[in-house]
Each structure stands twice: as structure tokens, then as C-alpha cells.
Amino acid sequence: LPATMGKQSLVALVVAAAVAILFALSKGQIPRTFERHLLEGINSGPRFRRSLADDSLQNRTRCVSLPFSKSEGVLGYKFRGETMTECQSRIKGLLKMERNKPDGRKICWTGRLDPMAEGLVVFLLSPDSGSQKEGQSLSKEYWFRMLLGVQTDTYDSFGIIESSNHSQAWREHLERLHGLLRKLGGRRIQKYPPFSSIAGRNASGYSQALWKWSTQGRLDEIEDWPTKNVTVYSVESIQEDVLDGEGVLRMLRDDFERLAGNSSSVFRLDQIMKSWKDAISKKGKVVFPVVTCRANVSSGTYVRSLCHEIGMQLGCGGIAIDILRSSLGPFNLRDLD
């Protein structure tokens, strides 16, 4: 600042700067604190979840009043690689420690998350069936990272590669992506992914979970593939990057080393890793586009199915490599701070 600037001029400059910042915030030109925290995590390394999912957040619960139920609600955080049943048991244990006494009330979740996903969960204590149904219908916000150029049988990085398309025209894929994301909004009929718990029925009337049909190699027997009406309110690209083949393998090894002792969340680890190594080694030097997105969707929407659909429409394949639920109905991760 010039030495000749007076006190009044300095005050006026500070006020003008403050007004400019507030205006930019109101126009969405400066990310909110939570969004900035996420982006800093994305930029700091190959996994944005590491900077966000610290112990102080993950091992914290908060009891809240629910707008749709007389039951008490509990906010918590689900770890990546944790099943919903394991998360439920851990949250119940945290409640017991916080209250210094056993809590005999029944606890149930209001929205399921895949094992590879993480983020906010809302539980009901002593729920009635109506409250649980209302809770499960809440809309959600997700931050997710999508890797283009590959397709797996689970639509995410926890699956065996079915096809790979490491096109040198990855910049063109990214350019087409923006127009495609704008068209994704609205109501749609979404197919359940092959590895999900929803039941599928064959011509003989035999019914079992889709993931069982998948592991048995009998998906072609299913008569009518299960679907669900969902709404995508918005999907936007936040950041675009690239990851080479060695970077992808390091990412997978890191995941699988941490999850190897938890057979309930990820199975076929050796087969999955082999399929990735084979696909990458056969292609030589490869580059995968990685896109960080934010989506607001209705209950029941599978983010990994969105990634699969985007990849199919681009003609190169696409999978989810990170999924973070940042809000559920009126609650968000800031409520755990």
C-alpha cells in the first residue's frame, strides 16, 4: 500500500474489498467453506476423501430432531469399505460410549450407502415403519470422482474390468462431457447395477439378489431387469484431471491393502487386481481422464450407475472411484463439526 494513503482511504479500501467478496459469494463465484475444503483435499492427493474424513469427523455422532418423525435421529459418518450393518453397529457403540450406558433402542438407517462409498448417514432410534420410509425418501447430494476409459462389472473400482478404451482423444471426451452432464437432469428410469441387493427373477420364477446372479455368471437368465424411477436435479463438473496407469494401480493397491481384512465389504480382491494389471500392462503408457462432480439426486439414485451411463454415452466407459455423500435431506456434513 502507498505510504501516503490515509486512514480513511484505507478503511474505504477494506470495505470495498469486503463488499466485493460478499458479492462473489452470493453469486457462487467463491466456494463455500465446505466446498473449498473438499477441493483442497482433491488437489492434495489422489484421494479427496483423505483430507476430509479425519478421525474427528468419522468418530463423531450428533442427536437431532427429525422433521418427518417423532423418533430421535442420529447423524454419523460411514467409512469407505464399511458395510451399512457394520456402520450401524459402530454408531450404536459410539452412542453407548457417549451416554455411558447401553442404549436398548432399535436403530436403523434412513438411506443405504454402497461399501465403496462414504459420508453422511442418518439413523433413527426406535423408529416406526412410516418414519423409516419417510427418511429413506430424502434427497441427497454427492461428490464423486469418475474415471473414464474403463468399464467394470460393478460400475466402480471394486469390480473386474470388462472392457477398456484408452483413447488418445481423451480431451474430446472431456469436452463432450459438459454437454452430456447438462442433459442428465430430470426424471429417468435407472437400472439397478449388476452388483446390488435388489432381487431379480428368471423365467422359472426363481428370485435372488442381483449380486448373486452376477457371481454365478447367470445374469442373462433374468427376465425383467429391476428398475427404479429417480430424479437427477443437477450434475456439475467441479474439476478435471488425468491419472496414468501406474497411478491407478497405486490407488487400487492402497484401497485393497486397507480392506483386505474386511471380507464382507470387498471380495474377489485378487481377481480384481489382476484384471486391472492385465488391462493396463497390455496398453503400455495409458492415461485416464478423472472428473470430480457434484450431484443432487432423489432417493434411490445409484451414483455408480450414473458414471456407467456417462461412460457408455461417451463411448469410452466410466466408473466411480470415489463417492462421498455430503448431505441427506436437511442435514449435511457440516452438522457433524
mmCIF file of C-alpha atoms in Angstrom, residues 13 56 68 75 98 129 161:
data_model
loop_
_atom_site.group_PDB
_atom_site.id
_atom_site.type_symbol
_atom_site.label_atom_id
_atom_site.label_comp_id
_atom_site.label_asym_id
_atom_site.label_seq_id
_atom_site.Cartn_x
_atom_site.Cartn_y
_atom_site.Cartn_z
ATOM 1 C CA LEU A 13 -10.476 0.109 0.511
ATOM 2 C CA SER A 56 -12.650 -36.119 14.492
ATOM 3 C CA PHE A 68 -40.546 -36.225 9.438
ATOM 4 C CA LEU A 75 -26.101 -38.284 12.443
ATOM 5 C CA GLU A 98 -21.153 -41.002 24.769
ATOM 6 C CA SER A 129 -42.192 -48.086 9.706
ATOM 7 C CA ILE A 161 -12.637 -54.960 -15.783
#
